[in-house]
Amino acid sequence: MPEGRKRLRKLRGVLLALVMLFLVLWLGWLALPWVTPKPDLYRDYAGSQAFFAQGGELLALRPAADERYRLRLALSDMAPALQKATLLYEDRRFYQHFGLDPAALGRAFWQGVVRGGRRQGASTISMQLARMHYALNSQSIAGKLQQITLALYLERHLTKAEILEGYLNYAPYGANIESVGAASLIYFGKAAAELSTAEALALSVIPQNPLQRNPERSSGQQQLQQARLRLLQTWQQSYPITATEQQLLALPLSFQSRRDLPFAAPHFVQALARQQPSGPIYSSLDWHLQQQVAQKLKAYLHQQQRLGLNNASVLVVHRPSMQIKAYLGSADFFNSAIAGQVDGTAAPRSPGSALKPFVFALALQQGVIHPKTLLKDLPQRFGLFSPENFDRRFRGPITATEALVQSRNVPAVTLQAQLQQPDFYQWLMANEVPLPQIADYYGLALALGGMEISMQQLVGLYAMLGNQGHYQPLQWLAKPGNSDSSAAKESEAVKQQIQQGLQQDWYQGLMPEAAFLTLQMLATQPALQNERLTALTATPQVAWKTGTSYAYRDAWTLGLYGDYVLAVWLGNFDGSSNPNLIGRNVAAPLFFSLLPLLGEQQQANQQLFAQSEQLNLREVALCRQSYQLPNQFCAETETGWVIPGISPVAVSDLHRPVPVYRQSGLRACQHQPPLTELKVFEFWPSDIAALYQQAGISLRQPPAYAENCQQLSQTQAQPPQIVSPQPHLTYLPQAEQPLALQARFDGAAKQGYWFAGSRFLGAVKPGETLFWPATTGRYQLRVQDDLGSVSEITLNVQ
């Protein structure tokens, strides 16, 4: 048989087979929607994590679990020029065919089979997506048929936009880089939506030969440039451009590589990576503020090297939104000498006195104090616990505001002991501070930082003071959304603990009035002088507090300024001590040096410290000596805030009139004008009077009684108050350490008597302590003064 006739018969057989194949495929095409489900292109898509600052700056790009850079994007997030160039280079009839391009198949068949020439590609974008998504080997006939079938399957169920989007999210771009989203970030340092036409042309030609056109190699860049120029000629035919534009598009491009990827705010990125799934993650971080804070911190630590300070953490939060704006977990992430990879904002540390504002806030809320309540900074025992002040001194009578600002320990512990429903332990638990031990483990040391808390948790608490007492979690994203975050998991764990006898909704947050008053109290502390801060505003108002942990391991300063909450910590991650780690000395200067970076906050500050008309607050006149409502004999007054119906204010009885005989100058039993005249004296409680005496301050005393007149009428005298032991505590008997009995007596009392039930224990003068070797049992402990007034508590010793 002639050779020509054989080839003709072969050609007819092949054509008949193709016709049968197309017939089968067409019937399958019609049946696909009813016999197969819609494909999920991204069910097993292992995506990378790309982290962006709020302004769009790339913080980091982390490879997926299979060590490939792969970033899923929506088609709308890809430059139109990229989409056009890809279709022009890979599949010009993409919108006309149904997954197979018969014309392209015919050309490939004629060139490769009939004429026996070089093989040509005929794969459509749909076919390439099928090969990449289903990991097919399309080199064999069986594999090619499977590829064609699955391409029809994709076309039948998905829109053209979905198929093009899928292709660009799967396409290879050299080395371990897949997807145009990852390629644009790595090679050009920008999002795919921001690609120029020249960059789009370059990326479009890589998937056809990613090994030979890899931009990270010089030979790859050469081949890439040649392919790009060929595509440029085709581009000019489809999308006419001027000669000048063509020359510009033909200029060589500058490529970056994977080695050039940034790793900014590493602690923040690592924390966010644990919370968010793969994909572009647009965080709340302020790129410029982050850089400025890092530079300022570096300079400050360099200045303080002589003090042995080499590590610190800083957290800046925008209070109204609770978005994190600057986040430095350590001074240097890459410095192993300071364990720089430890995140100091998340690490539990002792807060020292930084928790005291919330003891005072709860005391305001529960009606234990108002901002000017007179507290006692005196030696006091709480069972076996005898707190001391940082300076080892006691300042006697001191207002609640002064006690907070000066960080006096004894008043803080005294207030914590009086908190109920919730007590301080319950309140911390309800506000996302997990305490792993039971309440008795911490005792009254909580007020002094006898526990561990992270900087993030502290900032959440401080933000409540400026957010009307409402607790809100930190926000990590530019647009808050649902995330399976570690913070959420921790919150759930805390709630489970709270449910064991506590009421979460009742205890969480603070009363708005208590939050506002605490904020005002903290703001009375003068700001440290800073030239840049003074340039912004002559008298900056900052509500701030310092903290120093036991043995000088942690130095803190936290505060509110305008719309921001700022926290600063200095210390060592290995827990080593440094006598220079004192909050006011080293953390506060850094804190105030960072405030100018927050910009002008005058208007925000006015709003922060302005009293809202919705708050149940009243400014009243208070007696300047006792800080109670003035009676008619108090000559000096000043104004102070109170919460009507809650704050403990009563008419002051400190100033009392005493009838004195005009002739003898002795004290009369009653006023008998004109023989007597009324003179006003201050009757301080015994413990405060004793402190004044120890300090060498001479208080004006009323004269002695005249004959046949022995004591003051009891109507003005106050009953004694038992200071130690505390009524709500259980005491353990100590063989060599008897129980200290202390009471506070009225200024007119001269003697006190202690009883356990009906058993007389001893007599004391005001200011003296009686030591009693108590044994196990339950007692009705009673003290009575020589004016006839009595006070009694129930005491448990076991």
Coordinates of C-alpha atoms in Angstrom, one line a residue, residues 409-663:
N409 CA 2.2 49.4 101.4
V410 CA 0.4 49.4 104.7
P411 CA -2.6 51.4 103.6
A412 CA -2.9 49.2 100.4
V413 CA -2.8 46.0 102.5
T414 CA -5.3 47.4 104.9
L415 CA -7.7 48.2 102.1
Q416 CA -7.3 44.8 100.5
A417 CA -8.2 43.2 103.8
Q418 CA -11.5 45.1 103.8
L419 CA -12.6 44.2 100.2
Q420 CA -15.6 41.9 99.9
Q421 CA -17.7 40.6 97.0
P422 CA -15.5 40.7 95.2
D423 CA -12.3 40.5 97.2
F424 CA -9.1 41.3 95.2
Y425 CA -8.4 37.7 94.3
Q426 CA -11.9 37.2 92.9
W427 CA -11.7 40.5 90.9
L428 CA -8.4 39.6 89.3
M429 CA -9.7 36.2 88.3
A430 CA -12.8 37.8 86.8
N431 CA -10.7 40.2 84.7
E432 CA -8.6 37.8 82.8
V433 CA -5.8 37.4 85.3
P434 CA -5.3 33.7 85.9
L435 CA -4.1 32.9 89.4
P436 CA -3.1 29.2 89.5
Q437 CA -3.3 28.9 93.3
I438 CA -6.2 29.3 95.8
A439 CA -6.8 32.7 97.4
D440 CA -5.2 31.7 100.7
Y441 CA -1.9 31.0 98.9
Y442 CA -1.5 34.7 98.0
G443 CA -3.2 36.3 101.0
L444 CA -2.8 40.0 101.5
A445 CA 0.4 40.1 99.5
L446 CA -1.6 40.5 96.3
A447 CA -1.7 44.2 96.8
L448 CA 2.1 44.3 96.9
G449 CA 2.6 42.2 93.8
G450 CA 2.8 38.8 95.5
M451 CA 1.8 37.1 92.3
E452 CA 2.7 37.1 88.6
I453 CA 1.0 38.9 85.8
S454 CA 2.0 39.7 82.2
M455 CA 2.4 43.2 80.7
Q456 CA -0.5 42.5 78.3
Q457 CA -2.8 41.7 81.2
L458 CA -1.7 44.8 83.2
V459 CA -2.3 47.1 80.2
G460 CA -5.8 45.6 79.9
L461 CA -6.5 46.5 83.5
Y462 CA -5.1 50.0 83.2
A463 CA -7.1 50.7 80.0
M464 CA -10.3 50.1 82.1
L465 CA -9.5 53.3 84.1
G466 CA -9.9 55.4 80.9
N467 CA -12.7 53.3 79.4
Q468 CA -15.2 53.9 82.2
G469 CA -14.4 50.7 83.9
H470 CA -15.2 48.4 81.0
Y471 CA -12.8 45.5 80.5
Q472 CA -11.9 44.9 76.8
P473 CA -9.3 42.5 75.4
L474 CA -6.4 43.7 73.4
Q475 CA -7.0 43.9 69.6
W476 CA -4.2 42.7 67.3
L477 CA -5.8 43.3 63.9
A478 CA -6.5 46.5 61.9
K479 CA -10.1 45.3 61.7
P480 CA -11.0 43.1 64.6
G481 CA -12.4 39.8 63.7
N482 CA -12.9 36.3 65.1
S483 CA -9.7 34.4 65.7
D484 CA -8.8 31.3 67.6
S485 CA -6.4 33.2 69.7
S486 CA -4.4 32.0 72.7
A487 CA -5.9 35.0 74.6
A488 CA -9.4 33.6 73.9
K489 CA -8.3 30.2 75.2
E490 CA -6.9 31.8 78.3
S491 CA -10.1 33.7 78.8
E492 CA -12.1 30.6 78.7
A493 CA -9.8 28.9 81.2
V494 CA -10.2 31.8 83.6
K495 CA -14.0 31.7 83.2
Q496 CA -14.1 28.1 84.1
Q497 CA -12.2 28.8 87.3
I498 CA -14.5 31.7 88.1
Q499 CA -17.5 29.6 87.7
Q500 CA -16.4 27.7 90.8
G501 CA -18.4 30.0 93.1
L502 CA -17.9 33.4 91.5
Q503 CA -20.2 35.6 89.4
Q504 CA -18.2 36.7 86.3
D505 CA -20.6 39.4 85.0
W506 CA -20.9 41.0 88.4
Y507 CA -17.2 41.1 89.2
Q508 CA -15.7 42.1 85.8
G509 CA -14.6 45.6 85.3
L510 CA -15.1 48.6 87.6
M511 CA -17.8 51.0 88.4
P512 CA -17.4 54.0 86.1
E513 CA -17.2 56.4 89.0
A514 CA -14.5 54.3 90.7
A515 CA -12.5 54.1 87.5
F516 CA -12.7 57.9 87.0
L517 CA -11.7 58.7 90.6
T518 CA -8.7 56.3 90.5
L519 CA -7.6 57.9 87.2
Q520 CA -7.8 61.4 88.9
M521 CA -5.9 60.1 91.9
L522 CA -3.0 58.8 89.7
A523 CA -2.9 62.0 87.7
T524 CA -2.1 64.0 90.9
Q525 CA 1.4 62.6 90.7
P526 CA 3.6 65.2 88.9
A527 CA 5.0 64.0 85.5
L528 CA 8.8 63.6 85.2
Q529 CA 10.3 66.5 83.3
N530 CA 11.0 65.8 79.7
E531 CA 12.0 68.5 77.2
R532 CA 10.1 67.1 74.2
L533 CA 7.0 66.4 76.3
T534 CA 7.1 69.9 77.7
A535 CA 7.3 71.3 74.2
L536 CA 4.1 69.5 73.3
T537 CA 2.1 70.8 76.3
A538 CA 3.2 73.0 79.1
T539 CA 1.6 70.9 81.9
P540 CA 1.1 67.3 80.6
Q541 CA -1.4 65.4 82.7
V542 CA -0.5 61.7 82.9
A543 CA -2.1 59.1 85.1
W544 CA 0.8 56.8 85.9
K545 CA 2.1 54.3 88.5
T546 CA 5.4 52.6 89.1
G547 CA 6.2 49.2 90.5
T548 CA 9.3 47.5 91.9
S549 CA 9.2 43.8 92.6
Y550 CA 10.7 42.0 95.5
A551 CA 14.5 41.8 95.5
Y552 CA 14.8 44.3 92.6
R553 CA 14.0 42.0 89.8
D554 CA 11.4 44.0 87.9
A555 CA 11.0 47.8 87.4
W556 CA 7.6 49.0 86.0
T557 CA 5.9 52.1 84.9
L558 CA 2.4 52.1 83.4
G559 CA 0.1 55.0 82.6
L560 CA -2.6 56.7 80.5
Y561 CA -1.9 59.7 78.3
G562 CA -4.5 60.9 75.9
D563 CA -5.8 58.0 73.8
Y564 CA -2.9 55.7 74.7
V565 CA -1.9 53.2 77.4
L566 CA 1.8 52.8 77.7
A567 CA 3.7 50.1 79.7
V568 CA 7.4 49.9 80.3
W569 CA 9.3 47.1 82.0
L570 CA 13.0 46.7 82.7
G571 CA 14.6 43.6 84.2
N572 CA 16.3 40.3 83.3
F573 CA 14.5 37.3 81.9
D574 CA 16.6 35.0 84.1
G575 CA 15.1 36.6 87.2
S576 CA 18.5 38.0 88.4
S577 CA 18.4 40.9 90.8
N578 CA 19.8 44.4 90.2
P579 CA 19.6 47.1 93.0
N580 CA 19.1 49.7 90.2
L581 CA 15.8 48.1 89.1
I582 CA 13.5 50.6 90.8
G583 CA 10.4 51.6 88.9
R584 CA 10.6 55.3 89.6
N585 CA 14.3 55.6 88.9
V586 CA 14.8 53.6 85.7
A587 CA 11.4 52.7 84.2
A588 CA 9.7 56.1 84.7
P589 CA 12.3 58.1 82.7
L590 CA 12.0 55.7 79.8
F591 CA 8.2 55.9 80.1
F592 CA 8.2 59.7 79.8
S593 CA 10.8 59.7 77.1
L594 CA 8.4 57.7 74.9
L595 CA 5.3 59.8 75.5
P596 CA 6.3 62.5 72.9
L597 CA 6.3 59.8 70.2
L598 CA 2.5 59.6 70.7
G599 CA 2.1 63.1 69.3
E600 CA -0.2 65.9 70.5
Q601 CA -2.7 64.5 73.0
Q602 CA -4.1 67.7 74.5
Q603 CA -7.6 67.3 73.3
A604 CA -7.7 63.6 74.0
N605 CA -6.3 64.3 77.5
Q606 CA -9.1 66.8 78.1
Q607 CA -11.6 64.1 77.2
L608 CA -9.8 61.5 79.3
F609 CA -9.8 63.6 82.5
A610 CA -13.1 65.4 82.1
Q611 CA -15.9 64.4 84.3
S612 CA -18.9 63.0 82.4
E613 CA -22.3 64.3 83.4
Q614 CA -23.5 60.7 83.4
L615 CA -21.2 59.8 86.4
N616 CA -22.8 59.7 89.8
L617 CA -20.3 62.0 91.4
R618 CA -20.5 65.1 93.6
E619 CA -17.9 67.6 94.7
V620 CA -18.4 68.5 98.3
A621 CA -16.6 70.5 101.0
L622 CA -14.5 68.4 103.4
C623 CA -12.9 69.3 106.6
R624 CA -9.2 69.8 105.8
Q625 CA -7.9 67.9 108.9
S626 CA -10.3 64.9 108.9
Y627 CA -11.5 64.9 105.3
Q628 CA -15.1 64.3 106.5
L629 CA -18.0 66.6 106.2
P630 CA -17.2 69.7 108.2
N631 CA -19.0 70.3 111.5
Q632 CA -19.6 73.9 112.7
F633 CA -16.2 73.9 114.5
C634 CA -14.0 73.0 111.5
A635 CA -12.6 76.2 110.3
E636 CA -10.7 75.0 107.2
T637 CA -12.3 73.1 104.3
E638 CA -11.4 71.9 100.8
T639 CA -13.4 70.2 98.1
G640 CA -13.3 66.6 97.3
W641 CA -15.1 64.0 95.1
V642 CA -17.5 61.5 96.6
I643 CA -19.9 58.9 95.1
P644 CA -23.3 59.7 96.7
G645 CA -24.8 56.7 98.4
I646 CA -21.5 54.8 98.4
S647 CA -18.6 56.9 99.7
P648 CA -18.0 56.8 103.5
V649 CA -18.6 60.4 104.4
A650 CA -20.0 61.5 107.8
V651 CA -19.9 64.7 109.8
S652 CA -16.5 65.1 111.3
D653 CA -16.1 64.9 115.1
L654 CA -12.4 65.7 115.1
H655 CA -13.1 69.3 116.2
R656 CA -15.0 69.4 119.4
P657 CA -15.9 72.4 121.7
V658 CA -14.6 72.1 125.2
P659 CA -16.0 74.3 128.0
V660 CA -13.2 76.0 129.9
Y661 CA -13.5 78.1 133.1
R662 CA -12.4 81.6 132.3
Q663 CA -10.8 82.1 135.7

